[in-house]
CSV table of N, CA, C and O in Angstrom, one decimal:
chain,number,residue,atom,x,y,z
A,1,MET,N,93.7,94.3,97.4
A,1,MET,CA,93.4,95.4,97.3
A,1,MET,C,94.5,96.8,97.0
A,1,MET,O,95.3,96.3,98.2
A,2,LYS,N,94.6,97.4,95.7
A,2,LYS,CA,95.7,98.4,95.9
A,2,LYS,C,95.0,99.5,96.5
A,2,LYS,O,94.0,100.0,96.5
A,3,LYS,N,95.9,100.3,97.1
A,3,LYS,CA,95.9,101.7,97.5
A,3,LYS,C,96.2,102.5,96.6
A,3,LYS,O,97.6,102.2,96.0
A,4,GLN,N,95.5,103.4,96.4
A,4,GLN,CA,95.7,104.2,95.2
A,4,GLN,C,96.2,105.8,96.1
A,4,GLN,O,95.1,106.2,96.9
A,5,PHE,N,97.0,107.0,95.4
A,5,PHE,CA,97.7,107.7,96.0
A,5,PHE,C,97.1,108.8,94.6
A,5,PHE,O,98.2,108.6,93.8
A,6,TYR,N,96.9,109.9,94.6
A,6,TYR,CA,96.5,111.0,94.0
A,6,TYR,C,97.1,112.2,94.5
A,6,TYR,O,97.1,112.6,95.6
A,7,VAL,N,98.5,112.3,93.5
A,7,VAL,CA,99.2,113.5,93.7
A,7,VAL,C,99.3,114.9,92.6
A,7,VAL,O,99.0,114.4,91.7
A,8,SER,N,99.4,115.8,93.2
A,8,SER,CA,99.4,117.4,92.4
A,8,SER,C,100.6,117.7,92.0
A,8,SER,O,101.5,117.8,93.2
A,9,ILE,N,101.0,117.8,91.0
A,9,ILE,CA,102.5,118.9,90.7
A,9,ILE,C,102.2,120.0,90.5
A,9,ILE,O,101.1,120.3,89.6
A,10,SER,N,102.8,121.0,91.4
A,10,SER,CA,102.7,122.6,91.1
A,10,SER,C,103.0,123.0,89.9
A,10,SER,O,104.2,122.6,89.6
A,11,MET,N,102.6,124.0,89.9
A,11,MET,CA,103.4,124.9,88.5
A,11,MET,C,104.1,126.3,89.4
A,11,MET,O,104.4,126.7,88.2
A,12,MET,N,104.3,125.9,90.6
A,12,MET,CA,105.1,127.1,91.3
A,12,MET,C,106.7,126.7,90.9
A,12,MET,O,107.3,126.1,90.6
A,13,GLY,N,107.1,128.2,90.4
A,13,GLY,CA,108.8,127.9,90.2
A,13,GLY,C,109.6,128.2,91.4
A,13,GLY,O,109.6,127.3,92.4
A,14,SER,N,110.2,129.3,91.5
A,14,SER,CA,111.0,129.6,93.0
A,14,SER,C,110.2,129.3,94.1
A,14,SER,O,111.0,129.7,95.1
A,15,HIS,N,109.1,129.7,94.0
A,15,HIS,CA,108.1,129.8,95.6
A,15,HIS,C,108.0,128.7,96.3
A,15,HIS,O,107.5,128.1,97.4
A,16,LEU,N,108.6,127.3,95.5
A,16,LEU,CA,108.2,126.1,95.8
A,16,LEU,C,109.6,125.8,96.9
A,16,LEU,O,110.7,125.8,96.3
A,17,LYS,N,109.1,125.7,98.2
A,17,LYS,CA,110.0,126.1,99.1
A,17,LYS,C,110.3,124.4,99.6
A,17,LYS,O,109.0,123.3,99.9
A,18,GLU,N,111.2,124.2,100.5
A,18,GLU,CA,111.3,122.8,101.1
A,18,GLU,C,110.3,123.0,102.6
A,18,GLU,O,110.8,124.0,103.6
A,19,VAL,N,109.9,122.0,103.0
A,19,VAL,CA,108.8,122.3,104.0
A,19,VAL,C,109.0,121.1,105.4
A,19,VAL,O,108.8,119.9,104.3
A,20,ARG,N,109.2,121.2,106.2
A,20,ARG,CA,109.0,119.8,107.3
A,20,ARG,C,107.5,119.6,107.7
A,20,ARG,O,106.8,120.6,108.4
A,21,TYR,N,106.9,118.8,107.2
A,21,TYR,CA,105.5,118.7,107.7
A,21,TYR,C,105.1,117.7,108.7
A,21,TYR,O,105.7,117.1,109.4
A,22,ARG,N,104.1,118.4,109.4
A,22,ARG,CA,103.8,117.6,111.1
A,22,ARG,C,102.6,116.9,110.8
A,22,ARG,O,101.6,117.0,110.0
A,23,LYS,N,102.9,115.8,111.2
A,23,LYS,CA,101.9,114.5,111.3
A,23,LYS,C,100.7,114.5,112.5
A,23,LYS,O,101.1,115.0,113.7
A,24,GLU,N,99.8,115.1,112.0
A,24,GLU,CA,98.4,115.7,112.7
A,24,GLU,C,98.3,114.4,114.1
A,24,GLU,O,98.3,113.1,113.3
A,25,ASN,N,97.6,114.4,114.9
A,25,ASN,CA,96.8,113.8,115.8
A,25,ASN,C,98.3,112.4,116.6
A,25,ASN,O,98.2,111.6,117.0
A,26,LYS,N,99.6,112.8,116.2
A,26,LYS,CA,101.0,112.0,116.6
A,26,LYS,C,101.9,112.6,117.2
A,26,LYS,O,103.2,112.6,117.5
A,27,GLY,N,101.7,113.8,117.9
A,27,GLY,CA,102.4,114.7,118.7
A,27,GLY,C,103.4,115.4,118.0
A,27,GLY,O,103.1,116.3,116.9
A,28,GLU,N,104.8,115.5,118.4
A,28,GLU,CA,105.6,116.2,117.0
A,28,GLU,C,106.6,115.3,116.4
A,28,GLU,O,107.7,115.1,116.7
A,29,ILE,N,105.8,114.6,115.6
A,29,ILE,CA,106.4,113.9,114.4
A,29,ILE,C,106.2,114.9,113.2
A,29,ILE,O,105.4,115.3,112.3
A,30,PHE,N,107.5,115.0,112.3
A,30,PHE,CA,107.5,116.0,111.4
A,30,PHE,C,108.3,114.8,110.5
A,30,PHE,O,109.3,114.3,110.3
A,31,SER,N,107.8,115.2,109.1
A,31,SER,CA,108.7,114.7,107.9
A,31,SER,C,110.2,115.5,107.8
A,31,SER,O,110.5,116.1,108.5
A,32,ALA,N,110.9,114.4,106.9
A,32,ALA,CA,112.2,115.2,106.4
A,32,ALA,C,111.8,116.5,105.5
A,32,ALA,O,110.3,116.9,104.9
A,33,PRO,N,112.8,117.2,105.6
A,33,PRO,CA,112.5,118.5,104.7
A,33,PRO,C,112.2,117.9,103.2
A,33,PRO,O,112.9,117.5,102.5
A,34,CYS,N,111.0,118.3,102.5
A,34,CYS,CA,110.4,118.3,101.3
A,34,CYS,C,109.6,119.5,100.6
A,34,CYS,O,109.1,120.2,101.2
A,35,HIS,N,109.6,119.1,99.1
A,35,HIS,CA,108.8,120.4,98.5
A,35,HIS,C,107.2,119.8,98.5
A,35,HIS,O,106.7,120.8,97.9
A,36,PHE,N,106.8,118.7,98.6
A,36,PHE,CA,105.7,118.3,98.2
A,36,PHE,C,105.3,117.8,99.5
A,36,PHE,O,105.4,116.3,99.9
A,37,PRO,N,103.9,117.9,99.9
A,37,PRO,CA,103.2,117.4,101.2
A,37,PRO,C,102.6,116.0,100.7
A,37,PRO,O,102.5,115.0,101.5
A,38,SER,N,102.5,115.4,99.6
A,38,SER,CA,102.3,114.0,99.4
A,38,SER,C,103.5,113.0,99.4
A,38,SER,O,103.1,111.8,99.8
A,39,ILE,N,104.4,113.3,99.8
A,39,ILE,CA,105.9,112.9,100.1
A,39,ILE,C,105.7,112.2,101.7
A,39,ILE,O,105.2,111.0,101.6
A,40,PRO,N,105.5,113.2,102.6
A,40,PRO,CA,105.1,112.7,103.9
A,40,PRO,C,103.6,111.8,104.2
A,40,PRO,O,103.6,110.9,104.7
A,41,MET,N,102.6,112.1,102.9
A,41,MET,CA,101.4,111.4,103.2
A,41,MET,C,101.8,110.1,102.8
A,41,MET,O,101.1,109.1,103.5
A,42,LEU,N,102.7,109.6,101.6
A,42,LEU,CA,102.9,108.6,101.5
A,42,LEU,C,103.4,107.7,102.4
A,42,LEU,O,103.3,106.7,102.7
A,43,GLU,N,105.0,108.5,102.8
A,43,GLU,CA,105.4,107.9,104.1
A,43,GLU,C,104.6,107.4,105.1
A,43,GLU,O,104.9,106.2,105.5
A,44,TRP,N,103.5,108.2,105.6
A,44,TRP,CA,102.9,107.8,106.4
A,44,TRP,C,101.7,106.9,106.4
A,44,TRP,O,100.9,106.4,107.3
A,45,SER,N,101.1,106.4,105.3
A,45,SER,CA,100.3,105.8,104.9
A,45,SER,C,100.8,104.6,104.2
A,45,SER,O,99.7,103.8,103.9
A,46,ILE,N,101.7,104.3,103.8
A,46,ILE,CA,102.0,102.9,103.2
A,46,ILE,C,102.5,102.0,103.9
A,46,ILE,O,103.3,102.3,105.0
A,47,LEU,N,102.1,101.1,104.7
A,47,LEU,CA,102.0,99.8,105.2
A,47,LEU,C,102.6,98.6,104.5
A,47,LEU,O,101.7,98.2,104.1
A,48,GLY,N,103.8,98.2,105.0
A,48,GLY,CA,104.4,96.9,104.7
A,48,GLY,C,104.3,96.9,103.1
A,48,GLY,O,104.8,97.6,102.7
A,49,ASN,N,104.0,95.9,102.9
A,49,ASN,CA,103.9,95.4,101.2
A,49,ASN,C,103.0,95.9,100.5
A,49,ASN,O,102.7,95.0,99.6
A,50,GLU,N,102.0,96.8,101.0
A,50,GLU,CA,100.9,96.8,100.2
A,50,GLU,C,101.2,97.1,98.9
A,50,GLU,O,101.9,97.7,98.7
A,51,ASP,N,100.1,96.8,98.1
A,51,ASP,CA,100.1,97.4,96.7
A,51,ASP,C,99.7,98.7,96.7
A,51,ASP,O,98.3,98.6,97.1
A,52,VAL,N,100.4,99.4,96.1
A,52,VAL,CA,100.3,100.8,95.5
A,52,VAL,C,100.6,101.3,94.4
A,52,VAL,O,101.1,100.6,93.6
A,53,GLU,N,99.6,102.1,93.9
A,53,GLU,CA,99.6,102.8,92.7
A,53,GLU,C,99.5,104.5,93.2
A,53,GLU,O,98.7,104.7,93.9
A,54,ILE,N,100.4,105.1,92.3
A,54,ILE,CA,100.8,106.7,92.6
A,54,ILE,C,100.4,107.4,91.1
A,54,ILE,O,101.1,106.9,89.9
A,55,ILE,N,99.3,108.2,91.1
A,55,ILE,CA,99.2,108.7,90.0
A,55,ILE,C,99.1,110.3,90.3
A,55,ILE,O,98.8,110.9,90.9
A,56,ALA,N,100.0,110.7,89.3
A,56,ALA,CA,100.4,112.4,89.4
A,56,ALA,C,99.4,113.0,88.2
A,56,ALA,O,99.4,112.5,87.1
A,57,PHE,N,99.0,114.1,88.8
A,57,PHE,CA,98.3,115.0,87.8
A,57,PHE,C,99.3,116.0,87.8
A,57,PHE,O,99.7,116.9,88.7
A,58,MET,N,99.2,117.1,86.9
A,58,MET,CA,100.3,118.2,86.4
A,58,MET,C,99.5,118.9,85.2
A,58,MET,O,98.7,118.4,84.3
A,59,THR,N,99.6,119.8,85.0
A,59,THR,CA,99.1,121.0,84.4
A,59,THR,C,100.3,121.0,83.2
A,59,THR,O,101.7,121.4,83.2
A,60,ASP,N,100.1,120.9,81.7
A,60,ASP,CA,100.7,121.4,80.6
A,60,ASP,C,101.2,123.1,80.5
A,60,ASP,O,100.4,123.7,79.9
A,61,ASP,N,102.1,123.6,81.6
A,61,ASP,CA,102.1,124.8,81.8
A,61,ASP,C,103.0,125.3,80.6
A,61,ASP,O,103.8,124.7,80.3
A,62,ASP,N,102.8,126.4,80.0
A,62,ASP,CA,104.1,127.2,78.9
A,62,ASP,C,105.4,127.2,79.4
A,62,ASP,O,106.0,127.2,78.2
A,63,ASN,N,105.4,127.7,80.5
A,63,ASN,CA,107.0,127.6,81.1
A,63,ASN,C,107.7,126.4,81.3
A,63,ASN,O,108.8,126.7,82.3
A,64,GLY,N,106.9,125.2,81.5
A,64,GLY,CA,108.0,124.1,81.8
A,64,GLY,C,107.9,123.9,83.3
A,64,GLY,O,108.5,122.9,83.5
A,65,LEU,N,107.2,125.0,84.3
A,65,LEU,CA,107.7,124.3,85.7
A,65,LEU,C,107.0,123.1,86.0
A,65,LEU,O,107.9,122.4,87.0
A,66,SER,N,105.6,123.1,85.5
A,66,SER,CA,105.3,121.7,86.2
A,66,SER,C,106.5,120.6,86.1
A,66,SER,O,106.4,119.6,86.7
A,67,GLU,N,106.9,120.5,84.7
A,67,GLU,CA,107.5,119.2,84.4
A,67,GLU,C,108.9,119.3,85.1
A,67,GLU,O,109.3,118.5,85.5
A,68,SER,N,109.4,120.4,85.4
A,68,SER,CA,110.8,120.6,86.2
A,68,SER,C,110.1,120.1,87.7
A,68,SER,O,111.1,119.2,88.3
A,69,ASN,N,109.0,120.5,87.9
A,69,ASN,CA,108.1,120.0,89.7
A,69,ASN,C,108.3,118.7,89.8
A,69,ASN,O,108.5,117.8,90.5
A,70,TYR,N,107.6,118.0,88.5
A,70,TYR,CA,107.5,116.4,88.4
A,70,TYR,C,108.9,115.7,88.4
A,70,TYR,O,108.9,114.9,89.4
A,71,SER,N,110.2,116.4,88.0
A,71,SER,CA,111.2,115.7,88.0
A,71,SER,C,111.6,116.1,89.7
A,71,SER,O,112.3,114.8,90.2
A,72,LEU,N,111.4,116.7,90.1
A,72,LEU,CA,111.7,117.2,91.5
A,72,LEU,C,111.3,116.1,92.3
A,72,LEU,O,111.3,115.4,93.1
A,73,PHE,N,109.6,116.2,92.2
A,73,PHE,CA,109.1,115.1,92.8
A,73,PHE,C,109.4,113.6,92.7
A,73,PHE,O,109.4,113.0,93.5
A,74,CYS,N,109.9,113.3,91.4
A,74,CYS,CA,110.6,111.8,91.5
A,74,CYS,C,111.4,111.9,92.3
A,74,CYS,O,111.7,110.8,92.8
A,75,GLU,N,112.4,112.7,92.2
A,75,GLU,CA,113.7,112.5,92.9
A,75,GLU,C,113.3,112.3,94.3
A,75,GLU,O,114.0,111.7,95.0
A,76,GLU,N,112.5,112.8,94.8
A,76,GLU,CA,111.9,113.3,96.4
A,76,GLU,C,111.4,111.6,96.6
A,76,GLU,O,111.2,110.9,97.5
A,77,LEU,N,110.9,111.2,95.4
A,77,LEU,CA,109.9,109.9,95.7
A,77,LEU,C,111.2,108.6,95.4
A,77,LEU,O,110.8,107.5,96.4
A,78,GLU,N,112.0,109.0,95.2
A,78,GLU,CA,113.2,107.9,94.9
A,78,GLU,C,114.2,107.9,96.4
A,78,GLU,O,114.4,106.6,96.7
A,79,LYS,N,113.8,109.5,96.9
A,79,LYS,CA,114.5,109.3,98.0
A,79,LYS,C,113.8,108.6,99.4
A,79,LYS,O,114.6,107.9,99.9
A,80,LEU,N,112.6,108.9,99.2
A,80,LEU,CA,111.8,108.0,100.2
A,80,LEU,C,111.8,106.3,100.0
A,80,LEU,O,111.6,105.6,101.1
A,81,SER,N,111.9,106.0,98.9
A,81,SER,CA,112.0,104.9,98.4
A,81,SER,C,112.9,103.8,99.2
A,81,SER,O,113.0,103.1,99.8
A,82,LYS,N,114.1,104.7,99.0
A,82,LYS,CA,115.4,104.3,99.8
A,82,LYS,C,115.2,104.3,101.4
A,82,LYS,O,115.8,103.6,101.7
A,83,GLU,N,114.5,105.3,101.6
A,83,GLU,CA,114.4,105.2,102.9
A,83,GLU,C,113.6,104.2,103.8
A,83,GLU,O,113.8,104.0,104.8
A,84,ILE,N,112.6,104.1,103.0
A,84,ILE,CA,111.3,103.0,103.5
A,84,ILE,C,111.9,101.7,103.0
A,84,ILE,O,111.1,100.3,103.5
A,85,GLY,N,113.0,101.3,101.9
A,85,GLY,CA,113.4,100.0,101.5
A,85,GLY,C,112.3,99.6,100.9
A,85,GLY,O,112.1,98.3,100.8
A,86,ARG,N,111.7,100.2,99.7
A,86,ARG,CA,110.8,99.7,98.7
A,86,ARG,C,110.4,100.5,97.5
A,86,ARG,O,110.8,101.6,97.8
A,87,GLU,N,110.5,100.2,96.2
A,87,GLU,CA,110.5,100.7,95.3
A,87,GLU,C,109.2,101.6,95.0
A,87,GLU,O,107.7,100.8,95.3
A,88,LEU,N,109.1,102.9,95.4
A,88,LEU,CA,107.8,103.5,94.8
A,88,LEU,C,108.2,104.4,93.7
A,88,LEU,O,109.3,104.9,93.2
A,89,LYS,N,107.3,104.3,92.5
A,89,LYS,CA,107.3,104.9,91.5
A,89,LYS,C,105.6,105.6,91.1
A,89,LYS,O,104.6,105.2,91.2
A,90,VAL,N,105.8,106.7,89.8
A,90,VAL,CA,104.6,107.0,89.4
A,90,VAL,C,104.1,106.2,88.5
A,90,VAL,O,105.1,105.6,87.8
A,91,ASN,N,102.9,105.6,89.0
A,91,ASN,CA,102.5,104.5,88.0
A,91,ASN,C,101.8,105.1,86.9
A,91,ASN,O,101.3,104.7,85.6
A,92,ARG,N,101.3,106.5,86.9
A,92,ARG,CA,100.2,106.8,85.6
A,92,ARG,C,100.6,108.3,85.6
A,92,ARG,O,100.6,109.2,86.9
A,93,LYS,N,101.0,109.0,84.9
A,93,LYS,CA,100.9,110.6,84.7
A,93,LYS,C,99.9,111.3,84.0
A,93,LYS,O,99.6,111.1,83.0
A,94,VAL,N,99.2,112.3,84.6
A,94,VAL,CA,98.1,112.8,83.8
A,94,VAL,C,98.6,114.1,83.9
A,94,VAL,O,98.3,115.2,84.6
A,95,VAL,N,98.1,114.3,82.5
A,95,VAL,CA,98.6,116.1,82.0
A,95,VAL,C,97.8,116.5,81.8
A,95,VAL,O,96.7,116.2,80.3
A,96,LEU,N,97.3,117.8,82.1
A,96,LEU,CA,95.9,118.5,81.9
A,96,LEU,C,96.3,119.9,81.2
A,96,LEU,O,97.6,120.2,81.5
A,97,PRO,N,95.5,120.2,80.6
A,97,PRO,CA,95.4,121.6,79.2
A,97,PRO,C,95.5,122.6,80.3
A,97,PRO,O,95.1,122.3,81.8
A,98,HIS,N,96.3,123.7,79.9
A,98,HIS,CA,96.7,125.0,80.8
A,98,HIS,C,95.7,125.9,80.4
A,98,HIS,O,96.0,126.7,80.1
A,99,ARG,N,94.1,125.5,81.0
A,99,ARG,CA,93.1,126.3,80.8
A,99,ARG,C,92.0,125.9,81.9
A,99,ARG,O,92.1,124.7,82.8
A,100,GLU,N,91.3,127.1,82.3
A,100,GLU,CA,90.1,126.6,83.2
A,100,GLU,C,89.1,126.6,82.4
A,100,GLU,O,88.4,128.1,82.1
A,101,ASP,N,88.1,125.7,82.2
A,101,ASP,CA,86.9,125.5,81.4
A,101,ASP,C,86.4,124.5,81.7
A,101,ASP,O,86.8,123.7,82.2
A,102,ARG,N,85.4,124.2,81.3
A,102,ARG,CA,84.2,123.0,81.4
A,102,ARG,C,85.0,121.5,81.4
A,102,ARG,O,85.2,120.7,81.8
A,103,SER,N,85.5,121.7,79.9
A,103,SER,CA,85.7,120.2,79.6
A,103,SER,C,87.0,120.1,80.3
A,103,SER,O,87.1,118.9,80.1
A,104,LYS,N,88.0,121.1,81.0
A,104,LYS,CA,88.9,120.5,81.8
A,104,LYS,C,88.6,119.9,83.0
A,104,LYS,O,89.4,118.7,83.1
A,105,GLN,N,87.6,120.6,83.5
A,105,GLN,CA,87.1,120.3,84.9
A,105,GLN,C,86.4,118.6,84.7
A,105,GLN,O,86.7,118.0,85.3
A,106,ILE,N,85.7,118.1,83.6
A,106,ILE,CA,85.2,116.9,83.0
A,106,ILE,C,86.5,115.7,83.1
A,106,ILE,O,86.2,115.0,83.4
A,107,GLU,N,87.4,116.5,82.0
A,107,GLU,CA,88.4,115.4,82.1
A,107,GLU,C,89.3,115.3,83.4
A,107,GLU,O,89.6,113.7,83.6
A,108,LEU,N,89.5,116.1,84.1
A,108,LEU,CA,90.1,116.1,85.2
A,108,LEU,C,89.0,115.3,86.3
A,108,LEU,O,89.6,114.1,86.8
A,109,PHE,N,88.1,115.1,86.3
A,109,PHE,CA,87.0,114.4,87.4
A,109,PHE,C,86.8,113.0,86.6
A,109,PHE,O,87.0,112.1,86.9
């Protein structure tokens, strides 16, 4: 059985900060500094050689910040891959329109 992970890519620009995320219920275990909470979630959820699929959702924003942040996410995913000794990559990228309406919500669903 394949584990699927859905990650979201932010539209934030300079406000996207590096954070050390804390693993709940495990005492004082913190992630390495990263910009996306999905990076430690992947690190702490992928066990052994499980079959994994990573699906990234992002918005087609006018200023291109989502695309820049997607590149940063891929860099952090590559770094995690090296740390855990297995290749992780985005298997599918879903790009949604930059609007909030019913059709976008249906497409997202």
